[in-house]
JSON list of C-alpha atoms in Angstrom, two decimals:
[
{"chain": "A", "resi": 1, "resn": "MET", "atom": "CA", "xyz": [-107.33, -2.86, -28.40]},
{"chain": "A", "resi": 2, "resn": "LYS", "atom": "CA", "xyz": [-103.93, -4.42, -28.38]},
{"chain": "A", "resi": 3, "resn": "ILE", "atom": "CA", "xyz": [-102.70, -5.21, -24.70]},
{"chain": "A", "resi": 4, "resn": "LYS", "atom": "CA", "xyz": [-99.75, -2.87, -25.05]},
{"chain": "A", "resi": 5, "resn": "THR", "atom": "CA", "xyz": [-102.27, 0.04, -26.08]},
{"chain": "A", "resi": 6, "resn": "PHE", "atom": "CA", "xyz": [-104.59, -0.71, -23.10]},
{"chain": "A", "resi": 7, "resn": "ASN", "atom": "CA", "xyz": [-101.28, -0.94, -21.05]},
{"chain": "A", "resi": 8, "resn": "GLU", "atom": "CA", "xyz": [-100.36, 2.71, -22.02]},
{"chain": "A", "resi": 9, "resn": "VAL", "atom": "CA", "xyz": [-103.99, 3.89, -21.40]},
{"chain": "A", "resi": 10, "resn": "VAL", "atom": "CA", "xyz": [-103.61, 2.87, -17.92]},
{"chain": "A", "resi": 11, "resn": "HIS", "atom": "CA", "xyz": [-100.45, 4.23, -17.01]},
{"chain": "A", "resi": 12, "resn": "GLU", "atom": "CA", "xyz": [-101.14, 7.20, -18.73]},
{"chain": "A", "resi": 13, "resn": "GLN", "atom": "CA", "xyz": [-104.24, 7.63, -16.81]},
{"chain": "A", "resi": 14, "resn": "LEU", "atom": "CA", "xyz": [-102.89, 6.69, -13.50]},
{"chain": "A", "resi": 15, "resn": "LYS", "atom": "CA", "xyz": [-100.09, 9.21, -14.17]},
{"chain": "A", "resi": 16, "resn": "GLN", "atom": "CA", "xyz": [-102.95, 11.76, -14.59]},
{"chain": "A", "resi": 17, "resn": "CYS", "atom": "CA", "xyz": [-104.79, 11.19, -11.34]},
{"chain": "A", "resi": 18, "resn": "GLU", "atom": "CA", "xyz": [-101.05, 10.85, -9.50]},
{"chain": "A", "resi": 19, "resn": "ASN", "atom": "CA", "xyz": [-100.59, 14.60, -11.08]},
{"chain": "A", "resi": 20, "resn": "VAL", "atom": "CA", "xyz": [-104.23, 15.78, -10.35]},
{"chain": "A", "resi": 21, "resn": "LEU", "atom": "CA", "xyz": [-104.15, 14.72, -6.69]},
{"chain": "A", "resi": 22, "resn": "ILE", "atom": "CA", "xyz": [-100.53, 16.08, -6.14]},
{"chain": "A", "resi": 23, "resn": "GLY", "atom": "CA", "xyz": [-101.77, 19.37, -7.49]},
{"chain": "A", "resi": 24, "resn": "LYS", "atom": "CA", "xyz": [-104.89, 19.36, -5.63]},
{"chain": "A", "resi": 25, "resn": "GLY", "atom": "CA", "xyz": [-103.05, 18.57, -2.56]},
{"chain": "A", "resi": 26, "resn": "PHE", "atom": "CA", "xyz": [-100.62, 21.78, -2.87]},
{"chain": "A", "resi": 27, "resn": "GLU", "atom": "CA", "xyz": [-103.86, 23.83, -3.51]},
{"chain": "A", "resi": 28, "resn": "TYR", "atom": "CA", "xyz": [-106.41, 22.43, -0.42]},
{"chain": "A", "resi": 29, "resn": "ALA", "atom": "CA", "xyz": [-103.34, 22.07, 1.95]},
{"chain": "A", "resi": 30, "resn": "PRO", "atom": "CA", "xyz": [-100.65, 24.36, 1.06]},
{"chain": "A", "resi": 31, "resn": "ASP", "atom": "CA", "xyz": [-98.50, 23.56, 4.10]},
{"chain": "A", "resi": 32, "resn": "ALA", "atom": "CA", "xyz": [-99.25, 20.10, 4.22]},
{"chain": "A", "resi": 33, "resn": "VAL", "atom": "CA", "xyz": [-95.93, 18.16, 4.38]},
{"chain": "A", "resi": 34, "resn": "ASP", "atom": "CA", "xyz": [-94.87, 15.58, 6.45]},
{"chain": "A", "resi": 35, "resn": "GLU", "atom": "CA", "xyz": [-93.28, 17.76, 9.17]},
{"chain": "A", "resi": 36, "resn": "THR", "atom": "CA", "xyz": [-96.49, 19.62, 9.93]},
{"chain": "A", "resi": 37, "resn": "PRO", "atom": "CA", "xyz": [-99.86, 19.02, 11.23]},
{"chain": "A", "resi": 38, "resn": "VAL", "atom": "CA", "xyz": [-102.10, 20.12, 8.15]},
{"chain": "A", "resi": 39, "resn": "ASP", "atom": "CA", "xyz": [-104.72, 17.90, 7.27]},
{"chain": "A", "resi": 40, "resn": "ARG", "atom": "CA", "xyz": [-104.98, 16.70, 3.58]},
{"chain": "A", "resi": 41, "resn": "LEU", "atom": "CA", "xyz": [-108.58, 15.73, 4.21]},
{"chain": "A", "resi": 42, "resn": "ALA", "atom": "CA", "xyz": [-109.50, 18.65, 6.13]},
{"chain": "A", "resi": 43, "resn": "HIS", "atom": "CA", "xyz": [-112.06, 19.90, 3.40]},
{"chain": "A", "resi": 44, "resn": "PHE", "atom": "CA", "xyz": [-113.70, 16.57, 3.29]},
{"chain": "A", "resi": 45, "resn": "LYS", "atom": "CA", "xyz": [-114.07, 17.11, 7.12]},
{"chain": "A", "resi": 46, "resn": "LYS", "atom": "CA", "xyz": [-115.50, 20.68, 6.69]},
{"chain": "A", "resi": 47, "resn": "ALA", "atom": "CA", "xyz": [-117.88, 19.46, 3.67]},
{"chain": "A", "resi": 48, "resn": "ALA", "atom": "CA", "xyz": [-119.31, 16.54, 6.33]},
{"chain": "A", "resi": 49, "resn": "ALA", "atom": "CA", "xyz": [-119.92, 18.99, 8.97]},
{"chain": "A", "resi": 50, "resn": "ILE", "atom": "CA", "xyz": [-121.72, 21.48, 6.21]},
{"chain": "A", "resi": 51, "resn": "THR", "atom": "CA", "xyz": [-124.12, 18.79, 5.28]},
{"chain": "A", "resi": 52, "resn": "GLY", "atom": "CA", "xyz": [-124.31, 16.94, 8.55]},
{"chain": "A", "resi": 53, "resn": "SER", "atom": "CA", "xyz": [-122.66, 13.42, 7.24]},
{"chain": "A", "resi": 54, "resn": "ASP", "atom": "CA", "xyz": [-119.93, 11.97, 7.68]},
{"chain": "A", "resi": 55, "resn": "GLN", "atom": "CA", "xyz": [-116.77, 12.32, 5.93]},
{"chain": "A", "resi": 56, "resn": "LYS", "atom": "CA", "xyz": [-117.53, 9.38, 3.35]},
{"chain": "A", "resi": 57, "resn": "GLY", "atom": "CA", "xyz": [-121.11, 10.46, 2.76]},
{"chain": "A", "resi": 58, "resn": "ALA", "atom": "CA", "xyz": [-120.14, 13.96, 2.00]},
{"chain": "A", "resi": 59, "resn": "LEU", "atom": "CA", "xyz": [-117.10, 12.67, -0.07]},
{"chain": "A", "resi": 60, "resn": "PHE", "atom": "CA", "xyz": [-119.85, 10.37, -2.12]},
{"chain": "A", "resi": 61, "resn": "GLY", "atom": "CA", "xyz": [-121.56, 13.39, -2.66]},
{"chain": "A", "resi": 62, "resn": "MET", "atom": "CA", "xyz": [-118.92, 14.88, -4.53]},
{"chain": "A", "resi": 63, "resn": "LEU", "atom": "CA", "xyz": [-118.43, 11.90, -6.44]},
{"chain": "A", "resi": 64, "resn": "ALA", "atom": "CA", "xyz": [-121.79, 11.45, -7.36]},
{"chain": "A", "resi": 65, "resn": "LYS", "atom": "CA", "xyz": [-121.75, 14.60, -9.18]},
{"chain": "A", "resi": 66, "resn": "HIS", "atom": "CA", "xyz": [-119.20, 13.57, -11.50]},
{"chain": "A", "resi": 67, "resn": "LEU", "atom": "CA", "xyz": [-120.95, 10.03, -11.81]},
{"chain": "A", "resi": 68, "resn": "VAL", "atom": "CA", "xyz": [-124.02, 11.31, -12.95]},
{"chain": "A", "resi": 69, "resn": "SER", "atom": "CA", "xyz": [-121.89, 13.92, -15.59]},
{"chain": "A", "resi": 70, "resn": "LEU", "atom": "CA", "xyz": [-120.10, 10.49, -16.64]},
{"chain": "A", "resi": 71, "resn": "SER", "atom": "CA", "xyz": [-123.70, 8.72, -17.11]},
{"chain": "A", "resi": 72, "resn": "ASP", "atom": "CA", "xyz": [-124.90, 11.58, -19.39]},
{"chain": "A", "resi": 73, "resn": "MET", "atom": "CA", "xyz": [-121.81, 11.69, -21.47]},
{"chain": "A", "resi": 74, "resn": "CYS", "atom": "CA", "xyz": [-122.47, 7.86, -22.23]},
{"chain": "A", "resi": 75, "resn": "THR", "atom": "CA", "xyz": [-125.91, 7.76, -22.84]},
{"chain": "A", "resi": 76, "resn": "ASP", "atom": "CA", "xyz": [-126.60, 11.18, -24.51]},
{"chain": "A", "resi": 77, "resn": "GLY", "atom": "CA", "xyz": [-125.33, 10.69, -27.86]},
{"chain": "A", "resi": 78, "resn": "ASN", "atom": "CA", "xyz": [-123.37, 13.42, -27.82]},
{"chain": "A", "resi": 79, "resn": "ASP", "atom": "CA", "xyz": [-119.73, 13.26, -28.93]},
{"chain": "A", "resi": 80, "resn": "TYR", "atom": "CA", "xyz": [-117.17, 15.11, -26.26]},
{"chain": "A", "resi": 81, "resn": "THR", "atom": "CA", "xyz": [-113.60, 15.26, -26.71]},
{"chain": "A", "resi": 82, "resn": "LEU", "atom": "CA", "xyz": [-111.00, 13.02, -25.05]},
{"chain": "A", "resi": 83, "resn": "GLU", "atom": "CA", "xyz": [-109.77, 15.80, -22.76]},
{"chain": "A", "resi": 84, "resn": "ARG", "atom": "CA", "xyz": [-113.40, 16.34, -21.34]},
{"chain": "A", "resi": 85, "resn": "TRP", "atom": "CA", "xyz": [-113.58, 12.06, -20.76]},
{"chain": "A", "resi": 86, "resn": "ALA", "atom": "CA", "xyz": [-110.07, 12.25, -19.62]},
{"chain": "A", "resi": 87, "resn": "GLU", "atom": "CA", "xyz": [-111.27, 14.92, -16.78]},
{"chain": "A", "resi": 88, "resn": "LYS", "atom": "CA", "xyz": [-114.50, 13.22, -15.61]},
{"chain": "A", "resi": 89, "resn": "ILE", "atom": "CA", "xyz": [-112.78, 9.84, -15.46]},
{"chain": "A", "resi": 90, "resn": "THR", "atom": "CA", "xyz": [-109.96, 11.44, -13.33]},
{"chain": "A", "resi": 91, "resn": "ASP", "atom": "CA", "xyz": [-111.88, 13.08, -11.10]},
{"chain": "A", "resi": 92, "resn": "SER", "atom": "CA", "xyz": [-113.92, 10.15, -10.52]},
{"chain": "A", "resi": 93, "resn": "ILE", "atom": "CA", "xyz": [-110.90, 7.71, -10.04]},
{"chain": "A", "resi": 94, "resn": "ASN", "atom": "CA", "xyz": [-109.61, 10.57, -7.40]},
{"chain": "A", "resi": 95, "resn": "TYR", "atom": "CA", "xyz": [-112.39, 10.59, -5.42]},
{"chain": "A", "resi": 96, "resn": "LEU", "atom": "CA", "xyz": [-112.20, 6.89, -5.09]},
{"chain": "A", "resi": 97, "resn": "LEU", "atom": "CA", "xyz": [-108.85, 7.10, -3.76]},
{"chain": "A", "resi": 98, "resn": "ILE", "atom": "CA", "xyz": [-109.58, 9.97, -1.66]},
{"chain": "A", "resi": 99, "resn": "LEU", "atom": "CA", "xyz": [-112.28, 7.57, -0.04]},
{"chain": "A", "resi": 100, "resn": "ARG", "atom": "CA", "xyz": [-109.55, 4.71, 0.40]},
{"chain": "A", "resi": 101, "resn": "ALA", "atom": "CA", "xyz": [-107.55, 7.52, 2.54]},
{"chain": "A", "resi": 102, "resn": "VAL", "atom": "CA", "xyz": [-110.93, 8.55, 4.65]},
{"chain": "A", "resi": 103, "resn": "VAL", "atom": "CA", "xyz": [-111.59, 4.64, 5.24]},
{"chain": "A", "resi": 104, "resn": "GLU", "atom": "CA", "xyz": [-107.95, 4.03, 6.42]},
{"chain": "A", "resi": 105, "resn": "GLU", "atom": "CA", "xyz": [-107.98, 7.35, 8.36]},
{"chain": "A", "resi": 106, "resn": "GLU", "atom": "CA", "xyz": [-111.13, 6.45, 10.05]},
{"chain": "A", "resi": 107, "resn": "GLY", "atom": "CA", "xyz": [-109.75, 2.51, 10.96]},
{"chain": "A", "resi": 108, "resn": "GLY", "atom": "CA", "xyz": [-113.38, 1.35, 9.03]},
{"chain": "A", "resi": 109, "resn": "ALA", "atom": "CA", "xyz": [-111.23, -1.06, 7.01]},
{"chain": "A", "resi": 110, "resn": "GLN", "atom": "CA", "xyz": [-110.90, -4.62, 8.28]},
{"chain": "A", "resi": 111, "resn": "ASN", "atom": "CA", "xyz": [-108.47, -6.86, 6.93]},
{"chain": "A", "resi": 112, "resn": "GLY", "atom": "CA", "xyz": [-109.69, -10.19, 5.71]}
]
């Protein structure tokens, strides 16, 4: 793959991730704007309470479902549409981006 094509794939993927995250933000926290105390990560906190884990553990469990699905798609020998690949890849990337937000909110990230 040529560099230009690769760069276009990366830019399109990142744009798709952003669109989904923003769209889901309105779905999961419709009143979350800078001026309100609505928590964009509230669903992960609720999932943690339900599963008896912390937010990172609950989130990783959700991510694991997508990773297992991707693993199956990579190894089962079936053909999938680009749309299906994009959906699973986007979801996986987005869970990692949300994990970043959770880690920062918890203060669990050390500089250095």
